Short mmCIF file of C-alpha atoms in Angstrom, two decimals:
data_model
loop_
_atom_site.label_atom_id
_atom_site.label_comp_id
_atom_site.label_asym_id
_atom_site.label_seq_id
_atom_site.Cartn_x
_atom_site.Cartn_y
_atom_site.Cartn_z
CA UNK A 1308 48.99 123.49 -71.16
CA UNK A 1309 50.16 126.26 -68.86
CA UNK A 1310 49.80 125.56 -65.15
CA UNK A 1311 47.77 128.30 -63.47
CA UNK A 1312 47.53 129.47 -59.89
CA UNK A 1313 43.93 129.86 -58.72
CA UNK A 1314 43.98 133.06 -56.70
CA UNK A 1315 40.28 133.34 -55.89
CA UNK A 1316 40.00 130.64 -53.24
CA UNK A 1317 40.44 130.19 -49.52
CA UNK A 1318 43.88 129.25 -48.24
CA UNK A 1319 45.50 128.24 -44.98
CA UNK A 1320 48.84 129.66 -43.90
CA UNK A 1321 50.82 126.83 -45.49
CA UNK A 1322 48.94 127.23 -48.78
CA UNK A 1323 49.73 130.95 -48.89
CA UNK A 1324 53.43 130.23 -48.43
CA UNK A 1325 53.62 127.41 -50.97
CA UNK A 1326 51.54 129.22 -53.61
CA UNK A 1327 53.59 132.40 -53.19
CA UNK A 1328 56.78 130.64 -54.18
CA UNK A 1329 54.99 128.46 -56.74
CA UNK A 1330 53.68 131.56 -58.53
CA UNK A 1331 57.16 133.06 -58.42
CA UNK A 1332 58.63 129.87 -59.87
CA UNK A 1333 56.08 129.70 -62.69
CA UNK A 1334 56.01 133.40 -63.59
CA UNK A 1335 59.48 134.70 -62.73
CA UNK A 1336 60.51 135.39 -66.34
CA UNK A 1337 57.55 137.58 -67.46
CA UNK A 1338 57.28 139.07 -63.97
CA UNK A 1339 60.94 140.06 -64.00
CA UNK A 1340 60.42 141.59 -67.45
CA UNK A 1341 57.49 143.60 -66.09
CA UNK A 1342 59.53 144.80 -63.12
CA UNK A 1343 62.41 145.72 -65.40
CA UNK A 1344 60.13 147.81 -67.61
CA UNK A 1345 58.25 149.55 -64.81
CA UNK A 1346 60.38 149.58 -61.67
CA UNK A 1347 63.96 149.77 -62.97
CA UNK A 1348 64.21 153.58 -62.89
CA UNK A 1349 62.65 154.00 -59.41
CA UNK A 1350 64.90 151.17 -58.20
CA UNK A 1351 68.07 152.87 -59.51
CA UNK A 1352 66.98 156.20 -57.99
CA UNK A 1353 66.35 154.50 -54.64
CA UNK A 1354 69.75 152.76 -54.68
CA UNK A 1355 71.46 156.06 -55.58
CA UNK A 1356 69.85 157.83 -52.61
CA UNK A 1357 70.68 154.88 -50.38
CA UNK A 1358 74.34 155.01 -51.41
CA UNK A 1359 74.51 158.78 -50.94
CA UNK A 1360 72.86 158.62 -47.51
CA UNK A 1361 75.21 155.84 -46.38
CA UNK A 1362 78.29 157.74 -47.52
CA UNK A 1363 77.20 160.98 -45.82
CA UNK A 1364 75.95 159.39 -42.59
CA UNK A 1365 79.14 157.35 -42.09
CA UNK A 1366 81.60 160.15 -42.81
CA UNK A 1367 83.07 160.38 -39.29
CA UNK A 1368 86.03 162.44 -40.48
CA UNK A 1369 83.83 165.53 -40.49
CA UNK A 1370 82.85 164.86 -36.87
CA UNK A 1371 86.52 164.77 -35.91
CA UNK A 1372 87.10 168.07 -37.70
CA UNK A 1373 84.02 169.63 -36.11
CA UNK A 1374 82.17 170.09 -39.39
CA UNK A 1375 79.49 167.41 -39.37
CA UNK A 1376 77.28 167.78 -42.44
CA UNK A 1377 73.91 167.67 -40.68
CA UNK A 1378 72.07 169.32 -43.58
CA UNK A 1379 73.52 166.79 -46.02
CA UNK A 1380 72.38 163.89 -43.85
CA UNK A 1381 68.89 165.37 -43.48
CA UNK A 1382 68.46 166.11 -47.20
CA UNK A 1383 69.75 162.68 -48.21
CA UNK A 1384 67.41 161.03 -45.68
CA UNK A 1385 64.39 162.94 -46.99
CA UNK A 1386 65.34 162.00 -50.54
CA UNK A 1387 65.75 158.36 -49.50
CA UNK A 1388 62.31 158.27 -47.85
CA UNK A 1389 60.59 159.84 -50.87
CA UNK A 1390 62.39 157.45 -53.24
CA UNK A 1391 61.39 154.54 -51.01
CA UNK A 1392 57.69 155.46 -51.06
CA UNK A 1393 57.80 155.92 -54.83
CA UNK A 1394 59.60 152.62 -55.38
CA UNK A 1395 57.14 150.64 -53.27
CA UNK A 1396 54.26 152.27 -55.12
CA UNK A 1397 55.71 151.09 -58.44
CA UNK A 1398 56.74 147.69 -57.08
CA UNK A 1399 53.33 146.86 -55.63
CA UNK A 1400 51.58 148.42 -58.61
CA UNK A 1401 53.53 146.24 -61.04
CA UNK A 1402 53.18 142.95 -59.16
CA UNK A 1403 49.54 143.36 -58.12
CA UNK A 1404 48.43 144.57 -61.55
CA UNK A 1405 50.39 141.69 -63.08
CA UNK A 1406 48.37 139.30 -60.92
CA UNK A 1407 45.15 141.13 -61.82
CA UNK A 1408 45.77 140.66 -65.55
CA UNK A 1409 46.95 137.11 -64.90
CA UNK A 1410 43.59 136.31 -63.32
CA UNK A 1411 41.47 138.12 -65.91
CA UNK A 1412 43.23 136.55 -68.91
CA UNK A 1413 43.93 133.08 -67.51
CA UNK A 1414 47.68 133.47 -67.20
CA UNK A 1415 48.28 135.80 -70.15
CA UNK A 1416 49.68 139.22 -69.24
CA UNK A 1417 49.89 142.03 -71.79
CA UNK A 1418 52.98 144.04 -70.81
CA UNK A 1419 51.74 147.19 -72.57
CA UNK A 1420 48.40 147.10 -70.77
CA UNK A 1421 50.23 146.36 -67.53
CA UNK A 1422 52.36 149.47 -67.90
CA UNK A 1423 49.21 151.56 -68.42
CA UNK A 1424 47.57 150.17 -65.30
CA UNK A 1425 50.71 150.69 -63.22
CA UNK A 1426 50.80 154.35 -64.24
CA UNK A 1427 47.08 154.73 -63.51
CA UNK A 1428 47.46 153.36 -59.95
CA UNK A 1429 50.85 154.91 -59.19
CA UNK A 1430 49.53 158.06 -57.54
CA UNK A 1431 47.19 156.17 -55.22
CA UNK A 1432 49.75 153.50 -54.31
CA UNK A 1433 52.50 156.05 -53.65
CA UNK A 1434 50.09 158.09 -51.55
CA UNK A 1435 49.14 154.95 -49.64
CA UNK A 1436 52.82 154.20 -49.00
CA UNK A 1437 53.28 157.65 -47.47
CA UNK A 1438 50.04 157.54 -45.46
CA UNK A 1439 50.71 154.00 -44.22
CA UNK A 1440 54.20 155.00 -43.09
CA UNK A 1441 52.79 158.00 -41.22
CA UNK A 1442 50.04 155.93 -39.58
CA UNK A 1443 52.52 153.25 -38.52
CA UNK A 1444 54.86 155.81 -36.95
CA UNK A 1445 51.98 157.27 -34.95
CA UNK A 1446 50.71 153.80 -34.08
CA UNK A 1447 54.06 152.54 -32.81
CA UNK A 1448 54.54 155.73 -30.81
CA UNK A 1449 51.30 154.85 -28.98
CA UNK A 1450 52.73 151.92 -26.97
CA UNK A 1451 53.57 149.80 -30.06
CA UNK A 1452 50.39 147.64 -29.98
CA UNK A 1453 48.26 150.07 -32.06
CA UNK A 1454 51.01 150.07 -34.69
CA UNK A 1455 51.05 146.27 -34.78
CA UNK A 1456 47.26 146.15 -35.09
CA UNK A 1457 46.93 148.61 -37.97
CA UNK A 1458 49.94 147.16 -39.83
CA UNK A 1459 47.84 144.13 -40.84
CA UNK A 1460 44.99 145.95 -42.67
CA UNK A 1461 47.41 148.55 -44.04
CA UNK A 1462 49.40 145.76 -45.70
CA UNK A 1463 46.25 144.65 -47.52
CA UNK A 1464 45.27 148.16 -48.63
CA UNK A 1465 47.62 147.98 -51.64
CA UNK A 1466 45.76 144.94 -52.94
CA UNK A 1467 42.38 146.59 -52.35
CA UNK A 1468 43.39 149.62 -54.44
CA UNK A 1469 44.39 147.42 -57.37
CA UNK A 1470 41.76 144.66 -57.24
CA UNK A 1471 38.78 146.77 -56.07
CA UNK A 1472 39.83 150.07 -57.70
CA UNK A 1473 39.14 152.04 -54.54
CA UNK A 1474 40.57 155.33 -53.33
CA UNK A 1475 43.30 155.39 -50.67
CA UNK A 1476 40.92 156.18 -47.78
CA UNK A 1477 38.27 153.71 -48.98
CA UNK A 1478 40.92 151.01 -49.44
CA UNK A 1479 42.13 151.42 -45.86
CA UNK A 1480 38.56 151.26 -44.55
CA UNK A 1481 37.76 148.19 -46.65
CA UNK A 1482 40.94 146.47 -45.43
CA UNK A 1483 39.84 146.87 -41.82
CA UNK A 1484 36.53 145.20 -42.70
CA UNK A 1485 38.40 142.36 -44.43
CA UNK A 1486 40.45 141.44 -41.37
CA UNK A 1487 37.49 141.70 -38.99
CA UNK A 1488 37.33 138.31 -37.28
CA UNK A 1489 40.42 137.16 -39.18
CA UNK A 1490 43.06 139.47 -37.71
CA UNK A 1491 45.04 136.86 -35.80
CA UNK A 1492 45.33 134.41 -38.69
CA UNK A 1493 46.20 137.22 -41.10
CA UNK A 1494 48.79 138.55 -38.64
CA UNK A 1495 50.30 135.08 -38.23
CA UNK A 1496 50.56 134.63 -42.00
CA UNK A 1497 52.18 138.03 -42.51
CA UNK A 1498 54.51 137.39 -39.56
CA UNK A 1499 55.71 134.04 -40.92
CA UNK A 1500 56.33 135.51 -44.38
CA UNK A 1501 58.12 138.46 -42.80
CA UNK A 1502 60.34 136.14 -40.77
CA UNK A 1503 61.24 134.11 -43.86
CA UNK A 1504 62.20 137.27 -45.73
CA UNK A 1505 64.12 138.51 -42.69
CA UNK A 1506 66.18 135.29 -42.60
CA UNK A 1507 66.87 135.66 -46.32
CA UNK A 1508 67.96 139.27 -45.78
CA UNK A 1509 70.29 138.22 -42.96
CA UNK A 1510 71.88 135.58 -45.18
CA UNK A 1511 72.50 138.13 -47.93
CA UNK A 1512 73.86 140.55 -45.30
CA UNK A 1513 76.55 138.13 -44.12
CA UNK A 1514 79.30 139.52 -46.41
CA UNK A 1515 78.64 143.01 -45.05
CA UNK A 1516 78.58 141.78 -41.44
CA UNK A 1517 81.77 139.75 -41.84
CA UNK A 1518 83.59 142.61 -43.56
CA UNK A 1519 82.55 145.07 -40.85
CA UNK A 1520 83.74 142.74 -38.07
CA UNK A 1521 87.06 142.06 -39.78
CA UNK A 1522 87.70 145.78 -40.31
CA UNK A 1523 86.75 146.58 -36.72
CA UNK A 1524 88.92 143.89 -35.10
CA UNK A 1525 91.88 144.33 -37.43
CA UNK A 1526 92.51 147.83 -36.09
CA UNK A 1527 94.86 147.87 -33.12
CA UNK A 1528 94.48 151.60 -32.56
CA UNK A 1529 92.13 153.18 -30.06
CA UNK A 1530 88.60 153.57 -31.35
CA UNK A 1531 87.98 157.08 -32.66
CA UNK A 1532 85.94 158.88 -35.32
CA UNK A 1533 88.91 158.68 -37.65
CA UNK A 1534 89.14 154.91 -37.23
CA UNK A 1535 85.41 154.57 -37.75
CA UNK A 1536 85.79 156.30 -41.10
CA UNK A 1537 88.27 153.57 -42.01
CA UNK A 1538 85.68 150.92 -41.17
CA UNK A 1539 83.01 152.59 -43.30
CA UNK A 1540 85.09 152.74 -46.48
CA UNK A 1541 84.02 152.34 -50.10
CA UNK A 1542 83.93 148.55 -49.77
CA UNK A 1543 81.53 148.81 -46.82
CA UNK A 1544 79.34 151.29 -48.72
CA UNK A 1545 79.31 149.04 -51.81
CA UNK A 1546 78.38 145.94 -49.79
CA UNK A 1547 75.73 147.91 -47.91
CA UNK A 1548 74.19 149.17 -51.14
CA UNK A 1549 74.23 145.67 -52.67
CA UNK A 1550 72.61 144.20 -49.56
CA UNK A 1551 69.97 146.92 -49.51
CA UNK A 1552 69.25 146.37 -53.21
CA UNK A 1553 68.61 142.67 -52.60
CA UNK A 1554 66.26 143.50 -49.72
CA UNK A 1555 64.25 145.84 -51.94
CA UNK A 1556 64.00 143.14 -54.62
CA UNK A 1557 62.90 140.48 -52.12
CA UNK A 1558 60.09 142.80 -51.04
CA UNK A 1559 58.32 141.74 -54.24
CA UNK A 1560 57.76 138.29 -52.72
CA UNK A 1561 55.76 139.94 -49.94
CA UNK A 1562 53.54 141.65 -52.54
CA UNK A 1563 52.64 138.26 -54.05
CA UNK A 1564 51.78 136.90 -50.62
CA UNK A 1565 49.62 139.95 -49.89
CA UNK A 1566 47.59 139.24 -53.04
CA UNK A 1567 46.98 135.65 -51.91
CA UNK A 1568 46.01 136.79 -48.41
CA UNK A 1569 43.63 139.37 -49.86
CA UNK A 1570 41.84 136.84 -52.05
CA UNK A 1571 41.64 134.38 -49.16
CA UNK A 1572 39.85 136.97 -46.99
CA UNK A 1573 37.73 138.24 -49.86
CA UNK A 1574 36.62 134.70 -50.68
CA UNK A 1575 35.55 134.07 -47.09
CA UNK A 1576 33.35 137.17 -47.18
CA UNK A 1577 32.13 137.42 -50.78
CA UNK A 1578 32.82 133.95 -52.25
CA UNK A 1579 33.63 135.60 -55.56
CA UNK A 1580 35.69 132.70 -56.87
CA UNK A 1581 33.05 130.16 -55.88
CA UNK A 1582 30.30 132.01 -57.75
CA UNK A 1583 32.52 132.47 -60.81
CA UNK A 1584 33.27 128.73 -60.83
CA UNK A 1585 29.56 127.90 -60.62
CA UNK A 1586 28.78 130.32 -63.45
CA UNK A 1587 31.51 128.83 -65.64
CA UNK A 1588 30.20 125.31 -65.02
CA UNK A 1589 26.69 126.45 -65.89
CA UNK A 1590 27.84 128.06 -69.14
CA UNK A 1591 29.61 124.86 -70.17
CA UNK A 1592 26.50 122.72 -69.78
#
């Protein structure tokens, strides 16, 4: 019999962490298949823009020659941001809708139906990515604390769109009501998960860091734009792109954790899982 994760229940911080990685361990094969079918193209587009932006932004030879390609940097940055919003919309849409079908069908996920639901939610999730980014920029510009505060409900808004089928604005409003009275615990949970992912990203970044240090210290010439171009060569760009790709993939772990946090808060308010359990027991009698 297939072991199932019960999403609709209350969890402490440790339970959220353990169940996040347990779900990943149990479902990594079909989940990876779902991501490959839905997010592969946005992922490749994002990596392409990331590589192009890195190559343009680190071309110090043009600075030395007095012909810095400012327009190229700006265009590549805009393209990178748009690709990033689109990728996160697909990534969260795939993982959260996968969990939604997983719950509804007791662990069975129809990949065809999943693809349809991802496409149906893509516009809202991509719009939420853009709006969340804009709100966070404004929030952090206002003495940082407002940005920290709104980052917690905004993180949950993706789950609200998928599990409650709400609009972008309604999802943001509902997320604020979810964290009311539970902000600190939710913030602590998100912070711990974020720190774990940060450590993982640092570990995967070590080859890039080591290569950059070796290239920088191996040069005996005076530091100049020309020498900097030697540091940021094709090996550096390749390692940077590979590191960035891993970071974007690891972001999927955060989406799983967000689903567990959402159901924990929703259960405390609505007790949906408790009522469903009672109903199922009553129907079996």
